[in-house]
């Protein structure tokens, strides 16, 4: 059996750990051969491959990024894209695919499966917003990076009696903001699922200044106020139609400064959250998901995504995994809200 492997969408710490597990177990336990496809769906679309054997995956377990490269190529938007992929897979003698990605990459995997491509998905995203899995790898690392940054910002904010607004990633789901904000004791946490009231945010900031403690506001990039007036975007869209976000932290800083008369600064963590070495938790999760994905290929369980449920790795339908996004439930936000102000 010859198996193709690809990584699509935004990169994420732990991708290399998945690739390593798929290849090591696939060769050792099943005697498979592997083909690496470069840059997500662009690889099978253009037949762009790289060798993927034991020597190619040596030493990559702790490395961030992906040795295969990634892209947001949406082959469903390319005329004849599916047929080209199928022809290339046949030409290369690739019998099955392991696609490692988030909602977009796995959404394409699901549509390919509906068109008779043998594919198994592995959930990846620092956003933790994929349905049917309790956690995605990369999320723990991103939360640790954001938490460390917020801890550091606390001390400098205190010294200068400033409000600091920390903008973290999370377009539609506020998981990174929620977890890093809780872990680092944020003054307020703002997430896309809960449009915020700027008056309440300012009140929290003022109450913290009164206790001589500098306010830290953690805001997800997709958060917006109730009236929708402060959301910013560049207007640009990627091939999956997502607007490029950024700027809510800066807008909040301006608003807080003008309403409180106190200095407010914003810090955008951006891609720092996605780079570098994965946490131990993510390395273990990524390894388990990779091992189970190649086991699913061996069991001919195609059209599935491997997922973490509780402490077990299970197989769910790609359709179930990609139908809706897993957003922060109200009760989870309310747990954090107790500590605002
Ligand atoms: O999906 C992962 C993610 O990091 C999101 O949190 C973020 O909105 C997006 O990717 C940014 O994408 P890009 O690196 O393509 O700008």
Short mmCIF file of C-alpha atoms and ligand atoms in Angstrom, two decimals:
data_model
loop_
_atom_site.label_atom_id
_atom_site.label_comp_id
_atom_site.label_asym_id
_atom_site.label_seq_id
_atom_site.Cartn_x
_atom_site.Cartn_y
_atom_site.Cartn_z
CA UNK A 1 0.00 0.00 0.00
CA UNK A 2 1.22 3.49 -0.88
CA UNK A 3 -0.11 6.28 1.33
CA UNK A 4 0.03 10.02 0.65
CA UNK A 5 0.32 12.50 3.54
CA UNK A 6 -0.43 16.23 3.45
CA UNK A 7 -0.76 19.13 5.89
CA UNK A 8 -3.15 21.98 5.02
CA UNK A 9 -4.30 25.31 6.43
CA UNK A 10 -2.49 27.42 9.03
CA UNK A 11 0.51 25.57 10.43
CA UNK A 12 0.42 24.37 14.00
CA UNK A 13 2.88 22.93 16.54
CA UNK A 14 2.65 19.12 16.43
CA UNK A 15 2.19 18.65 12.66
CA UNK A 16 5.61 17.04 12.36
CA UNK A 17 4.84 14.73 15.29
CA UNK A 18 1.76 13.46 13.42
CA UNK A 19 3.72 12.95 10.19
CA UNK A 20 6.41 11.04 12.08
CA UNK A 21 3.88 8.78 13.82
CA UNK A 22 1.99 8.01 10.60
CA UNK A 23 5.20 7.11 8.76
CA UNK A 24 6.95 5.22 11.58
CA UNK A 25 3.94 3.06 12.46
CA UNK A 26 2.92 2.64 8.83
CA UNK A 27 6.33 1.26 7.88
CA UNK A 28 6.97 -0.76 11.03
CA UNK A 29 3.56 -2.34 11.57
CA UNK A 30 2.12 -2.48 8.06
CA UNK A 31 5.06 -2.30 5.64
CA UNK A 32 3.55 0.69 3.82
CA UNK A 33 5.30 3.15 1.51
CA UNK A 34 4.67 6.88 1.84
CA UNK A 35 4.55 9.89 -0.46
CA UNK A 36 4.70 13.41 1.00
CA UNK A 37 2.51 15.98 -0.77
CA UNK A 38 3.77 19.54 -0.50
CA UNK A 39 1.69 22.51 0.66
CA UNK A 40 -1.68 21.04 1.50
CA UNK A 41 -4.06 20.30 -1.36
CA UNK A 42 -1.70 22.04 -3.80
CA UNK A 43 0.53 18.92 -3.63
CA UNK A 44 -1.96 16.35 -4.97
CA UNK A 45 -3.44 18.97 -7.31
CA UNK A 46 -0.11 19.59 -9.01
CA UNK A 47 1.48 16.23 -8.29
CA UNK A 48 4.15 17.96 -6.17
CA UNK A 49 5.67 15.32 -3.91
CA UNK A 50 8.64 14.67 -1.65
CA UNK A 51 10.10 11.43 -0.30
CA UNK A 52 8.67 10.39 3.06
CA UNK A 53 10.52 7.53 4.70
CA UNK A 54 12.07 6.84 8.09
CA UNK A 55 15.08 9.05 7.40
CA UNK A 56 12.84 11.95 6.32
CA UNK A 57 11.03 11.90 9.67
CA UNK A 58 14.09 11.46 11.92
CA UNK A 59 14.42 14.24 14.50
CA UNK A 60 11.19 16.07 13.63
CA UNK A 61 9.11 15.20 16.73
CA UNK A 62 9.87 18.44 18.61
CA UNK A 63 10.06 20.71 15.55
CA UNK A 64 7.33 23.27 14.93
CA UNK A 65 5.88 23.89 11.47
CA UNK A 66 5.57 21.10 8.94
CA UNK A 67 8.25 19.46 6.83
CA UNK A 68 5.60 19.07 4.10
CA UNK A 69 4.74 22.76 3.92
CA UNK A 70 1.19 24.06 4.03
CA UNK A 71 -1.22 26.24 2.06
CA UNK A 72 -4.84 27.24 2.02
CA UNK A 73 -5.43 25.89 -1.50
CA UNK A 74 -9.13 25.15 -1.88
CA UNK A 75 -9.29 22.64 -4.67
CA UNK A 76 -13.09 22.71 -4.66
CA UNK A 77 -12.78 26.20 -6.14
CA UNK A 78 -10.53 25.03 -8.96
CA UNK A 79 -12.15 23.86 -12.17
CA UNK A 80 -11.53 20.15 -12.60
CA UNK A 81 -9.55 20.13 -9.32
CA UNK A 82 -11.00 16.87 -8.02
CA UNK A 83 -10.36 15.04 -11.27
CA UNK A 84 -6.77 16.31 -11.38
CA UNK A 85 -6.20 15.06 -7.83
CA UNK A 86 -7.67 11.66 -8.64
CA UNK A 87 -5.53 11.37 -11.81
CA UNK A 88 -2.39 12.38 -9.93
CA UNK A 89 -3.06 9.90 -7.12
CA UNK A 90 -3.60 7.13 -9.67
CA UNK A 91 -0.48 8.15 -11.62
CA UNK A 92 1.64 8.11 -8.47
CA UNK A 93 0.16 4.79 -7.34
CA UNK A 94 -1.20 6.37 -4.14
CA UNK A 95 -3.94 4.17 -2.68
CA UNK A 96 -4.96 6.30 0.30
CA UNK A 97 -4.43 9.73 1.83
CA UNK A 98 -3.89 11.00 5.37
CA UNK A 99 -4.97 14.66 5.44
CA UNK A 100 -3.91 16.66 8.48
CA UNK A 101 -5.81 19.91 8.82
CA UNK A 102 -8.59 22.02 10.26
CA UNK A 103 -12.17 22.64 9.12
CA UNK A 104 -11.18 23.76 5.62
CA UNK A 105 -8.67 21.00 4.82
CA UNK A 106 -10.91 18.32 6.32
CA UNK A 107 -13.96 19.81 4.59
CA UNK A 108 -12.17 19.17 1.29
CA UNK A 109 -11.19 15.67 2.51
CA UNK A 110 -14.82 14.95 3.20
CA UNK A 111 -15.87 16.04 -0.29
CA UNK A 112 -13.11 13.94 -1.85
CA UNK A 113 -14.26 10.94 0.16
CA UNK A 114 -17.75 11.48 -1.27
CA UNK A 115 -16.05 11.22 -4.69
CA UNK A 116 -14.38 7.89 -3.89
CA UNK A 117 -10.98 9.08 -2.65
CA UNK A 118 -9.78 6.95 0.27
CA UNK A 119 -8.91 9.46 2.94
CA UNK A 120 -8.52 9.63 6.73
CA UNK A 121 -8.38 13.00 8.51
CA UNK A 122 -6.36 14.19 11.50
CA UNK A 123 -7.68 17.28 13.36
CA UNK A 124 -5.25 20.17 13.56
CA UNK A 125 -5.68 23.75 14.69
CA UNK A 126 -4.42 26.00 17.43
CA UNK A 127 -8.00 27.35 17.57
CA UNK A 128 -9.40 24.10 19.06
CA UNK A 129 -12.64 24.71 17.17
CA UNK A 130 -13.07 21.38 15.40
CA UNK A 131 -16.18 19.50 16.29
CA UNK A 132 -16.17 15.90 17.59
CA UNK A 133 -12.77 16.12 19.26
CA UNK A 134 -12.20 17.39 22.80
CA UNK A 135 -8.88 18.95 21.85
CA UNK A 136 -6.88 19.56 18.71
CA UNK A 137 -3.10 19.42 18.92
CA UNK A 138 -1.43 22.83 18.79
CA UNK A 139 -4.01 24.39 21.09
CA UNK A 140 -2.14 23.56 24.29
CA UNK A 141 1.08 25.04 22.90
CA UNK A 142 -0.68 28.23 21.75
CA UNK A 143 -2.34 28.65 25.15
CA UNK A 144 1.01 28.19 26.91
CA UNK A 145 2.65 30.81 24.69
CA UNK A 146 -0.21 33.28 25.24
CA UNK A 147 -0.23 32.64 28.99
CA UNK A 148 3.49 33.28 29.28
CA UNK A 149 3.11 36.50 27.29
CA UNK A 150 0.24 37.70 29.49
CA UNK A 151 2.24 36.91 32.66
CA UNK A 152 5.07 39.06 31.31
CA UNK A 153 2.71 41.86 30.33
CA UNK A 154 1.25 41.95 33.86
CA UNK A 155 4.49 43.15 35.39
CA UNK A 156 5.24 45.85 32.85
CA UNK A 157 1.60 47.06 32.87
CA UNK A 158 1.79 47.40 36.66
CA UNK A 159 5.02 49.38 36.56
CA UNK A 160 3.53 51.91 34.15
CA UNK A 161 -0.08 51.96 35.44
CA UNK A 162 -1.28 51.09 31.96
CA UNK A 163 -4.04 48.91 30.60
CA UNK A 164 -2.70 46.25 28.28
CA UNK A 165 -4.85 44.63 25.64
CA UNK A 166 -3.58 41.30 24.36
CA UNK A 167 -5.02 40.19 21.03
CA UNK A 168 -4.84 36.44 20.47
CA UNK A 169 -5.92 34.27 17.54
CA UNK A 170 -9.46 32.94 17.23
CA UNK A 171 -11.58 34.00 14.31
CA UNK A 172 -14.88 32.36 15.24
CA UNK A 173 -14.03 30.62 18.50
CA UNK A 174 -12.53 32.12 21.63
CA UNK A 175 -10.86 29.03 23.08
CA UNK A 176 -7.32 30.46 23.13
CA UNK A 177 -8.55 33.72 24.70
CA UNK A 178 -10.64 31.84 27.27
CA UNK A 179 -7.93 29.43 28.38
CA UNK A 180 -4.98 31.84 28.34
CA UNK A 181 -7.10 34.56 29.98
CA UNK A 182 -8.19 32.19 32.74
CA UNK A 183 -4.69 30.82 33.22
CA UNK A 184 -3.13 34.27 33.45
CA UNK A 185 -5.87 35.98 35.48
CA UNK A 186 -7.05 38.46 32.86
CA UNK A 187 -9.18 41.40 33.92
CA UNK A 188 -11.61 40.75 31.05
CA UNK A 189 -11.76 38.11 28.29
CA UNK A 190 -13.52 38.96 25.04
CA UNK A 191 -14.47 36.24 22.58
CA UNK A 192 -16.28 36.12 19.21
CA UNK A 193 -19.15 34.08 20.66
CA UNK A 194 -20.14 36.88 23.08
CA UNK A 195 -20.45 40.38 21.60
CA UNK A 196 -19.19 42.69 24.33
CA UNK A 197 -20.52 45.86 25.88
CA UNK A 198 -17.75 48.46 25.74
CA UNK A 199 -19.25 50.24 28.77
CA UNK A 200 -18.88 47.06 30.86
CA UNK A 201 -15.33 46.53 29.66
CA UNK A 202 -14.40 50.08 30.66
CA UNK A 203 -16.06 49.58 34.08
CA UNK A 204 -13.92 46.46 34.68
CA UNK A 205 -10.80 48.36 33.67
CA UNK A 206 -11.60 51.24 36.01
CA UNK A 207 -12.34 48.96 38.94
CA UNK A 208 -8.98 47.29 38.52
CA UNK A 209 -7.14 50.61 38.32
CA UNK A 210 -8.83 51.57 41.62
CA UNK A 211 -7.14 48.64 43.35
CA UNK A 212 -3.80 49.76 41.91
CA UNK A 213 -3.58 46.65 39.80
CA UNK A 214 -3.02 47.02 36.07
CA UNK A 215 -5.82 45.67 33.88
CA UNK A 216 -5.04 43.07 31.23
CA UNK A 217 -7.70 42.45 28.63
CA UNK A 218 -7.43 39.34 26.50
CA UNK A 219 -9.32 39.68 23.24
CA UNK A 220 -9.77 37.11 20.48
CA UNK A 221 -9.15 38.58 17.02
CA UNK A 222 -12.76 37.82 16.01
CA UNK A 223 -14.37 39.47 19.07
CA UNK A 224 -16.66 42.41 18.42
CA UNK A 225 -18.84 44.81 20.40
CA UNK A 226 -22.61 44.49 20.62
CA UNK A 227 -23.26 47.27 18.14
CA UNK A 228 -20.72 45.83 15.70
CA UNK A 229 -18.99 49.19 15.18
CA UNK A 230 -15.50 48.37 16.34
CA UNK A 231 -14.71 45.23 14.39
CA UNK A 232 -11.87 45.68 11.94
CA UNK A 233 -10.74 43.65 9.03
CA UNK A 234 -8.37 44.22 6.16
CA UNK A 235 -11.16 43.35 3.72
CA UNK A 236 -8.93 40.70 2.15
CA UNK A 237 -10.20 37.13 1.94
CA UNK A 238 -8.40 33.79 1.59
CA UNK A 239 -9.50 31.07 -0.84
CA UNK A 240 -11.91 29.64 1.74
CA UNK A 241 -13.59 33.08 1.97
CA UNK A 242 -12.27 33.97 5.45
CA UNK A 243 -11.71 37.68 6.01
CA UNK A 244 -8.21 38.50 7.27
CA UNK A 245 -8.75 39.84 10.78
CA UNK A 246 -6.67 42.06 13.01
CA UNK A 247 -7.04 45.34 14.76
CA UNK A 248 -9.65 44.82 17.47
CA UNK A 249 -6.94 45.08 20.19
CA UNK A 250 -5.75 48.45 18.90
CA UNK A 251 -9.30 49.76 18.59
CA UNK A 252 -10.05 48.69 22.15
CA UNK A 253 -6.90 50.38 23.42
CA UNK A 254 -7.96 53.65 21.78
CA UNK A 255 -11.46 53.39 23.16
CA UNK A 256 -10.31 52.53 26.69
CA UNK A 257 -7.74 55.32 26.69
CA UNK A 258 -10.28 57.91 25.59
CA UNK A 259 -12.96 56.73 28.04
CA UNK A 260 -10.74 56.26 31.12
CA UNK A 261 -8.00 58.83 30.53
CA UNK A 262 -5.46 56.10 31.38
CA UNK A 263 -2.82 54.94 28.98
CA UNK A 264 -3.76 51.74 27.12
CA UNK A 265 -1.52 49.74 24.78
CA UNK A 266 -2.26 46.76 22.62
CA UNK A 267 -0.08 43.75 21.87
CA UNK A 268 -0.90 41.39 19.01
CA UNK A 269 0.56 37.93 19.60
CA UNK A 270 -0.18 36.83 16.03
CA UNK A 271 1.84 34.02 14.53
CA UNK A 272 4.08 33.71 17.59
CA UNK A 273 1.23 31.52 18.89
CA UNK A 274 1.68 29.11 15.99
CA UNK A 275 5.43 28.92 15.79
CA UNK A 276 8.07 26.90 17.58
CA UNK A 277 8.25 23.69 19.47
CA UNK A 278 5.07 21.87 20.58
CA UNK A 279 4.28 21.30 24.27
CA UNK A 280 4.65 17.78 25.69
CA UNK A 281 0.85 17.44 25.71
CA UNK A 282 0.64 18.31 22.01
CA UNK A 283 3.51 15.96 21.10
CA UNK A 284 1.76 13.05 22.80
CA UNK A 285 -1.66 13.92 21.35
CA UNK A 286 -0.23 14.40 17.85
CA UNK A 287 1.65 11.08 18.08
CA UNK A 288 -1.45 9.20 19.24
CA UNK A 289 -3.60 10.78 16.51
CA UNK A 290 -1.02 9.95 13.83
CA UNK A 291 -0.70 6.34 14.98
CA UNK A 292 -4.45 5.92 15.04
CA UNK A 293 -4.89 7.55 11.63
CA UNK A 294 -2.61 5.03 9.93
CA UNK A 295 -4.32 2.24 11.86
CA UNK A 296 -7.63 3.51 10.42
CA UNK A 297 -6.12 3.33 6.91
CA UNK A 298 -5.05 -0.24 7.62
CA UNK A 299 -8.59 -1.06 8.83
CA UNK A 300 -9.94 0.56 5.62
CA UNK A 301 -12.00 2.96 7.71
CA UNK A 302 -12.00 5.81 5.20
CA UNK A 303 -14.04 8.99 5.45
CA UNK A 304 -13.17 9.15 9.14
CA UNK A 305 -11.32 11.62 11.34
CA UNK A 306 -9.41 10.42 14.38
CA UNK A 307 -10.45 12.36 17.49
CA UNK A 308 -9.72 12.68 21.18
CA UNK A 309 -12.74 11.98 23.35
CA UNK A 310 -11.93 11.89 27.03
CA UNK A 311 -8.60 10.09 27.08
CA UNK A 312 -9.38 7.79 24.15
CA UNK A 313 -8.65 8.22 20.46
CA UNK A 314 -11.79 7.36 18.49
CA UNK A 315 -12.86 7.53 14.83
CA UNK A 316 -15.70 9.83 13.81
CA UNK A 317 -17.18 10.58 10.41
CA UNK A 318 -15.46 13.45 8.60
CA UNK A 319 -18.97 14.77 7.99
CA UNK A 320 -19.64 15.00 11.74
CA UNK A 321 -16.29 16.67 12.36
CA UNK A 322 -16.73 19.36 9.73
CA UNK A 323 -20.45 20.14 9.91
CA UNK A 324 -20.28 22.80 12.63
CA UNK A 325 -17.54 24.62 14.49
CA UNK A 326 -16.99 23.90 18.17
CA UNK A 327 -17.41 27.29 19.82
CA UNK A 328 -17.17 28.27 23.50
CA UNK A 329 -20.43 27.38 25.29
CA UNK A 330 -22.06 30.07 27.47
CA UNK A 331 -21.43 28.14 30.68
CA UNK A 332 -17.69 27.92 29.98
CA UNK A 333 -17.56 31.69 29.50
CA UNK A 334 -19.54 32.23 32.69
CA UNK A 335 -16.95 30.24 34.65
CA UNK A 336 -14.34 32.77 33.56
CA UNK A 337 -16.59 35.81 33.97
CA UNK A 338 -16.65 35.38 37.77
CA UNK A 339 -13.07 36.69 37.82
CA UNK A 340 -13.58 39.78 35.62
CA UNK A 341 -13.11 43.26 37.02
O1 LIG B 1 -6.76 28.68 11.86
C1 LIG B 1 -5.61 29.00 12.53
C2 LIG B 1 -5.35 30.48 12.52
O2 LIG B 1 -4.15 30.68 13.20
C3 LIG B 1 -6.47 31.37 13.07
O3 LIG B 1 -6.48 31.47 14.47
C4 LIG B 1 -6.17 32.68 12.39
O4 LIG B 1 -7.34 33.47 12.30
C5 LIG B 1 -5.69 32.27 11.04
O5 LIG B 1 -5.17 30.97 11.19
C6 LIG B 1 -4.64 33.18 10.48
O6 LIG B 1 -4.29 32.70 9.23
P1 LIG B 1 -3.07 33.22 8.35
O7 LIG B 1 -1.80 32.77 9.00
O8 LIG B 1 -3.27 32.58 7.03
O9 LIG B 1 -3.19 34.71 8.32
#
